[in-house]
Amino acid sequence: MPEEILELIEGKKFARLREILAEMNPADIATILEDIPERDLPVIFRILPKELAAEVFVEMDSEMQQFLIEAFSDKELRDVMDELFMDDTVDIIDEMPATVAKRILQQTDAQTRKMINQLLAYPDDSAGSIMTTEYIDLKKTMTVDQAFDRIRAIGVDTETIYTCYVIDKSRRLLGIVTVKDLLLHEKTCVIGDIMDENIIFANTMDDKEEVAGQFEKYDMLALPVVDKENRLVGIITVDDAIDVIQEEATEDIEKMAAILPSDKSYFRTGVFATFRSRIPWLLLLMISATFTGAIISNFEGKLTIFPALIAFIPMLMDTGGNSGSQASVTIIRGISLGDIEFGDLFRVIWKEIRVAFCCSITLAAVNFVKLLLIDNLVLHTFDPGKQMYEIAVVCLTLFFTVIVAKLVGCTLPILAKKIGFDPAVMASPFITTIVDAISLVIYFNTAMMILGM
Amino acid sequence: MPEEILELIEGKKFARLREILAEMNPADIATILEDIPERDLPVIFRILPKELAAEVFVEMDSEMQQFLIEAFSDKELRDVMDELFMDDTVDIIDEMPATVAKRILQQTDAQTRKMINQLLAYPDDSAGSIMTTEYIDLKKTMTVDQAFDRIRAIGVDTETIYTCYVIDKSRRLLGIVTVKDLLLHEKTCVIGDIMDENIIFANTMDDKEEVAGQFEKYDMLALPVVDKENRLVGIITVDDAIDVIQEEATEDIEKMAAILPSDKSYFRTGVFATFRSRIPWLLLLMISATFTGAIISNFEGKLTIFPALIAFIPMLMDTGGNSGSQASVTIIRGISLGDIEFGDLFRVIWKEIRVAFCCSITLAAVNFVKLLLIDNLVLHTFDPGKQMYEIAVVCLTLFFTVIVAKLVGCTLPILAKKIGFDPAVMASPFITTIVDAISLVIYFNTAMMILGM
C-alpha cells in the first residue's frame, strides 16, 4: 500500500492518489507522509479533502506540522485550524516556536484566541491542559426530542456526542445524559428526570495522570472538567486519557532507568537530546560511587590479606541491587496505579520483610551449595577446607544484604512520595548506589567479626 | 463516605444503606466492600438493585467473587450471571477453581455455555480472550429509522451501542456505522449508503497488546473482531483496551526489574507468590555472577600488588550497568510502543554509538577531574603523583565500558525480539551481568597494558 502511494506521488497521478487517500484512515496517511520528501508534502496535503486534511494534520509530528504551516497561505492555515478541535489546536500551538504560534493565533477570531490562551495557561500536567472545550450541553428542561435536535445541530463540531452535559444558567454542571439514555427513553421525557446526577468529574488543576486513572476505574468515554466555581469548562475524552496513560508509563520506565523523561519517540529525539537526558544521572551515580570506593579503600589493606573476598564483591552488590530494585519497582508501579499509599507503609514493610526472609534464606542456601559444588569442584577457585569461614562470611552477608535491600527498596519510594518527590526518580536510580554501599559495609563488618580481620 | 456506610452496615440500617448505595458508582461500592468483614458481604450484596449488583460483582477481585458465588443460591447465581456481559462472565470463570467454574456453567443455558467455552478456548494474550459477543448488528438494507429501532430493542444488553456493525447473511463484516452517523442522517437513508467500509478490525488470534495499540493509534471506542472466515464474532471495547495497556506496561516494568510478571495487584499477591515471582531471576543472576567472580579470581594476585584498583570496581561496574540499562530500557519501550522494529537495528546502533561517545567522553573527563579534586584533595585516597597511570587505567576503562554497554544494551532487546524471545525478559535483567563481566575484562586488560601487570 505505501509503495503504491509513493509511486503515485512520483508519477504525479494526483486524481488517483486523492481517491485512494480519501478512503484511508488519517493516522495511516500521516505515517505514509513521514516517508515522502518534505518538498512534496504541501502538494499531497492540498489534494486531501478539507476535513480529512485537518485530521491528518493532527496526527503528524510537530516538525512536519511546522513545515506545513510555514508553507501554508494564511487562508490555508485558517481552513485547517477551523476544522481542528480546540484541544488539538492548543497542543499544536504549544509545540511551535513563538513566531509560528503567533501566526496561528493571528488567523483565529478574538473569541477563539482568548479561549486558546486560557487553555495554554494550564500547567502541562493538569487536566485543563488535555481537555477540549467543544461538547454537547443541554438544559434540564429540554425533552429527549429537543436534546436530539441540539445534538444534530452542534454534534458535527464536537469531539464526542455520546455523553451530554446538563448545565444551569451559570454553566454549573447538574448532571449527565448519555445518548444511550436518550435512545432508550420516550421522546417526551424531560432531561432533568432522566439525567444522572451522580457525576464523576475533574477540576482543571487536577493531575492529568490521576484523571486518566479515573477512566480506567470507571470505564468512561468522557469526563467533565469544572473550574473553581464548579462551572463546566471542558471535557476530556477517552482517547486523550489513553495517551496520558502511555506517556506516564513511558515516563516511569525512563525514570526507573535513570533517564530524564522526554515526550518524543526514540527516533524523533536527536543524539544530543538523548545524551542530555541520560548524562545527568550517569554523572550523579558515578560520583556517588565515590562512597563505595571509599568503603573499599578503607579495607584495602585487609583485603590484600584475604584476597578471595574481592571476587565476591560483584555478586554481593548485584544480588543486593537486584533485590532492592525488585521491591522498589513493584512499589513505584503500585503507587502509580493508585494501589499503594503512604498509609500502607507498615503493611508494605511487613510484607516485604517476609518476602525478603524467604528470598535471602534461599539465596544464601543456594550460594552455599554453589560454592561447594561449582566453585570448589568445577572451577577450583574455592577450597572449603581452608576457606570455611569465608563461606560463612559470604552467605551471611548475602542473607543480611537482601533483607536490607528489600526494606530500603520498599520504603524509599513511599517516603519520596510523602515528601513530595517523584517516587520513580528518587527511588529507583538511587537504590543500586545505596544498596551497594550497604552491602559492602555489611560484608566487611561480617568479615571482621568472623575472620578477625 | 466509606465510614458512614460502614456505620450503617454495623447498625444494620439496610433501607438507608440501599438508598445510598443505589446512587453510587459500582467501582466505588466494590472498593468499600473490600473493607467490610467477609461474613457481611452476602447481606450487603443482596440489598443492591439487581443490575447494580451485577456491575459491582464485575468490579470485585476474584477472591471476593468466589466467596460470594459459594454463598449464592443457584437462583441468585443465575440472576447475577444473566446481567453480566459475555466478556466479564468469561473473565470470572477463568479465575475460578474448577468446581466453582463448573457450577457457574451449570446455571447457564446450553447456547450460552457453548459460547463461553468457545471464548475460554482463546489464548490469554489473544484478541479473542478480551472480546465481548454482545454488539449491535445491522443489515445494509435497513434505514436509519430501522437501525434506531434495532438499537432500542437490543441496546440494553450490549456493552456499547455507539458503533454498529453491518453484516451480511453469513455474518461477514461489511461496514460500520456510528450512532453519530445515524443521528446526522435523514431517517430514510439506507445503512448501506452511509456505512464506512474502510474498517479497522482484528482477528481473534491477534496479540491483544497490538490490538490495544490500534485503539491508541486510531482513537476508537470499539474494534470488531473477526474469525478466520472473516465472520464477525465479537467486539473489543475501549475500556478493555485500556486495561490491556496498563497490564502490559506493568508487565514490561516487572520484567525489566527481573520479576516474573503477575496479573494481581501488590496487596492481592500473597507473600509466597511474591517470593516465587522474584526468586528465579535473583538465583539466576546470582549464579551468573560466578563469571565476574572468576574474572576477579584470575587477577587476584595482581590486584594485591595494585590494591587501589579494587576500590574502582563498583564505580566501573555500576556506571557500565546504568549506561547499558538506559539504552536497553529505551529500546524495549520503543519496541513495545511499536516505534522500533528489527529493520531499525543499524539506525539504532548508529544513534547509540554517537550518544555513547558523548556520554563516555563526559564521564571519563568528569571522573578525571573528580579524582584530582575529591579523591586527591578532599578524601586523600588518591595520589596523582604516584598513581598517574592508575588514573589513565580508570578513565580509559570508563570510556570503553560505557560505549560497549550502550551497544550491548541497544542490540540485545532487538535481537531477542527477532529470535522470538521477549525483549524485556531477555535483555533487561541480563544487561547488568553481561556488562559487569565486560567492564571487568576491559578494566584488567587496560591495567595489564598500562601498568604492565
mmCIF file of C-alpha atoms in Angstrom, chain B residues 292-433:
data_model
loop_
_atom_site.group_PDB
_atom_site.id
_atom_site.type_symbol
_atom_site.label_atom_id
_atom_site.label_comp_id
_atom_site.label_asym_id
_atom_site.label_seq_id
_atom_site.Cartn_x
_atom_site.Cartn_y
_atom_site.Cartn_z
ATOM 1 C CA THR B 292 32.539 -11.920 37.266
ATOM 2 C CA GLY B 293 33.855 -13.674 40.356
ATOM 3 C CA ALA B 294 36.012 -15.937 38.200
ATOM 4 C CA ILE B 295 37.398 -12.955 36.280
ATOM 5 C CA ILE B 296 38.407 -11.260 39.515
ATOM 6 C CA SER B 297 39.872 -14.502 40.924
ATOM 7 C CA ASN B 298 42.089 -14.692 37.867
ATOM 8 C CA PHE B 299 43.559 -11.292 38.664
ATOM 9 C CA GLU B 300 43.576 -11.719 42.445
ATOM 10 C CA GLY B 301 47.338 -11.965 42.706
ATOM 11 C CA LYS B 302 47.850 -8.880 40.565
ATOM 12 C CA LEU B 303 45.219 -6.916 42.460
ATOM 13 C CA THR B 304 47.129 -7.387 45.706
ATOM 14 C CA ILE B 305 50.069 -5.585 44.006
ATOM 15 C CA PHE B 306 47.856 -2.655 42.908
ATOM 16 C CA PRO B 307 45.231 -2.671 45.687
ATOM 17 C CA ALA B 308 43.996 0.836 44.736
ATOM 18 C CA LEU B 309 42.417 -0.709 41.634
ATOM 19 C CA ILE B 310 39.929 -2.665 43.785
ATOM 20 C CA ALA B 311 38.203 0.477 45.011
ATOM 21 C CA PHE B 312 37.143 1.417 41.463
ATOM 22 C CA ILE B 313 35.436 -1.885 40.668
ATOM 23 C CA PRO B 314 31.983 -0.872 41.986
ATOM 24 C CA MET B 315 32.051 2.508 40.231
ATOM 25 C CA LEU B 316 33.046 0.975 36.887
ATOM 26 C CA MET B 317 30.503 -1.828 37.130
ATOM 27 C CA ASP B 318 27.663 0.480 38.180
ATOM 28 C CA THR B 319 28.348 3.113 35.541
ATOM 29 C CA GLY B 320 28.542 0.404 32.898
ATOM 30 C CA GLY B 321 25.346 -1.192 34.170
ATOM 31 C CA ASN B 322 23.496 2.134 34.271
ATOM 32 C CA SER B 323 24.657 3.077 30.767
ATOM 33 C CA GLY B 324 23.602 -0.286 29.399
ATOM 34 C CA SER B 325 20.220 -0.319 31.053
ATOM 35 C CA GLN B 326 19.468 3.227 29.862
ATOM 36 C CA ALA B 327 19.910 2.010 26.312
ATOM 37 C CA SER B 328 18.128 -1.321 26.758
ATOM 38 C CA VAL B 329 15.132 0.145 28.585
ATOM 39 C CA THR B 330 14.697 2.864 25.953
ATOM 40 C CA ILE B 331 14.791 0.294 23.170
ATOM 41 C CA ILE B 332 12.490 -2.163 24.968
ATOM 42 C CA ARG B 333 9.872 0.543 25.480
ATOM 43 C CA GLY B 334 10.265 1.632 21.854
ATOM 44 C CA ILE B 335 9.619 -1.946 20.734
ATOM 45 C CA SER B 336 6.535 -2.163 22.986
ATOM 46 C CA LEU B 337 5.121 1.065 21.572
ATOM 47 C CA GLY B 338 5.772 -0.063 18.006
ATOM 48 C CA ASP B 339 8.354 2.673 17.323
ATOM 49 C CA ILE B 340 11.308 0.303 16.828
ATOM 50 C CA GLU B 341 11.496 -2.837 14.696
ATOM 51 C CA PHE B 342 14.217 -5.265 13.643
ATOM 52 C CA GLY B 343 14.761 -3.308 10.427
ATOM 53 C CA ASP B 344 15.835 -0.323 12.539
ATOM 54 C CA LEU B 345 18.784 -2.224 14.058
ATOM 55 C CA PHE B 346 21.525 -0.322 12.260
ATOM 56 C CA ARG B 347 19.797 3.042 12.723
ATOM 57 C CA VAL B 348 19.615 2.281 16.443
ATOM 58 C CA ILE B 349 23.261 1.200 16.628
ATOM 59 C CA TRP B 350 24.416 4.300 14.745
ATOM 60 C CA LYS B 351 22.453 6.567 17.065
ATOM 61 C CA GLU B 352 23.624 4.772 20.201
ATOM 62 C CA ILE B 353 27.284 4.892 19.113
ATOM 63 C CA ARG B 354 27.106 8.663 18.902
ATOM 64 C CA VAL B 355 25.196 9.016 22.180
ATOM 65 C CA ALA B 356 27.633 6.590 23.835
ATOM 66 C CA PHE B 357 30.609 8.562 22.571
ATOM 67 C CA CYS B 358 29.244 11.806 24.078
ATOM 68 C CA CYS B 359 28.425 10.060 27.363
ATOM 69 C CA SER B 360 31.741 8.249 27.711
ATOM 70 C CA ILE B 361 33.847 11.327 26.919
ATOM 71 C CA THR B 362 31.916 13.308 29.508
ATOM 72 C CA LEU B 363 32.058 10.594 32.154
ATOM 73 C CA ALA B 364 35.783 9.960 31.668
ATOM 74 C CA ALA B 365 36.547 13.681 31.801
ATOM 75 C CA VAL B 366 34.430 14.315 34.883
ATOM 76 C CA ASN B 367 35.919 11.264 36.584
ATOM 77 C CA PHE B 368 39.422 12.560 35.845
ATOM 78 C CA VAL B 369 38.588 15.912 37.445
ATOM 79 C CA LYS B 370 36.829 14.182 40.338
ATOM 80 C CA LEU B 371 39.872 12.024 41.093
ATOM 81 C CA LEU B 372 42.117 15.084 41.150
ATOM 82 C CA LEU B 373 39.772 17.226 43.231
ATOM 83 C CA ILE B 374 37.714 15.000 45.518
ATOM 84 C CA ASP B 375 39.716 11.782 45.910
ATOM 85 C CA ASN B 376 43.055 13.583 45.987
ATOM 86 C CA LEU B 377 42.395 16.867 47.791
ATOM 87 C CA VAL B 378 39.355 16.049 49.934
ATOM 88 C CA LEU B 379 39.474 12.330 50.687
ATOM 89 C CA HIS B 380 43.252 11.830 50.323
ATOM 90 C CA THR B 381 42.592 8.332 48.975
ATOM 91 C CA PHE B 382 44.368 9.093 45.742
ATOM 92 C CA ASP B 383 47.813 10.487 44.992
ATOM 93 C CA PRO B 384 48.080 11.706 41.392
ATOM 94 C CA GLY B 385 51.862 11.915 41.621
ATOM 95 C CA LYS B 386 52.280 8.219 42.367
ATOM 96 C CA GLN B 387 49.116 6.952 40.718
ATOM 97 C CA MET B 388 49.163 8.765 37.383
ATOM 98 C CA TYR B 389 48.959 5.533 35.411
ATOM 99 C CA GLU B 390 46.077 4.291 37.518
ATOM 100 C CA ILE B 391 44.079 7.432 36.652
ATOM 101 C CA ALA B 392 44.644 6.599 32.999
ATOM 102 C CA VAL B 393 43.517 2.991 33.506
ATOM 103 C CA VAL B 394 40.285 4.018 35.264
ATOM 104 C CA CYS B 395 39.348 6.776 32.797
ATOM 105 C CA LEU B 396 40.112 4.651 29.736
ATOM 106 C CA THR B 397 38.127 1.733 31.151
ATOM 107 C CA LEU B 398 35.213 4.059 31.817
ATOM 108 C CA PHE B 399 35.349 5.311 28.248
ATOM 109 C CA PHE B 400 35.325 1.860 26.647
ATOM 110 C CA THR B 401 32.904 0.292 29.122
ATOM 111 C CA VAL B 402 30.213 2.918 28.506
ATOM 112 C CA ILE B 403 30.469 2.510 24.746
ATOM 113 C CA VAL B 404 30.313 -1.288 24.903
ATOM 114 C CA ALA B 405 27.499 -1.180 27.490
ATOM 115 C CA LYS B 406 25.336 1.069 25.313
ATOM 116 C CA LEU B 407 25.942 -1.130 22.266
ATOM 117 C CA VAL B 408 25.067 -4.316 24.151
ATOM 118 C CA GLY B 409 22.076 -2.557 25.695
ATOM 119 C CA CYS B 410 20.621 -1.415 22.385
ATOM 120 C CA THR B 411 21.239 -4.555 20.303
ATOM 121 C CA LEU B 412 20.238 -7.252 22.807
ATOM 122 C CA PRO B 413 16.496 -6.339 23.013
ATOM 123 C CA ILE B 414 16.171 -6.104 19.209
ATOM 124 C CA LEU B 415 17.930 -9.455 18.701
ATOM 125 C CA ALA B 416 15.871 -11.056 21.484
ATOM 126 C CA LYS B 417 12.677 -9.894 19.765
ATOM 127 C CA LYS B 418 13.917 -11.166 16.393
ATOM 128 C CA ILE B 419 14.569 -14.702 17.644
ATOM 129 C CA GLY B 420 11.167 -14.776 19.333
ATOM 130 C CA PHE B 421 12.133 -14.038 22.942
ATOM 131 C CA ASP B 422 10.517 -11.334 24.999
ATOM 132 C CA PRO B 423 12.868 -8.319 24.768
ATOM 133 C CA ALA B 424 12.030 -7.144 28.287
ATOM 134 C CA VAL B 425 12.822 -10.501 29.904
ATOM 135 C CA MET B 426 15.844 -11.474 27.888
ATOM 136 C CA ALA B 427 17.509 -8.121 27.754
ATOM 137 C CA SER B 428 16.999 -6.095 30.859
ATOM 138 C CA PRO B 429 17.928 -8.374 33.766
ATOM 139 C CA PHE B 430 20.902 -9.743 31.864
ATOM 140 C CA ILE B 431 22.360 -6.373 30.901
ATOM 141 C CA THR B 432 23.941 -5.804 34.316
ATOM 142 C CA THR B 433 25.539 -9.234 34.467
#
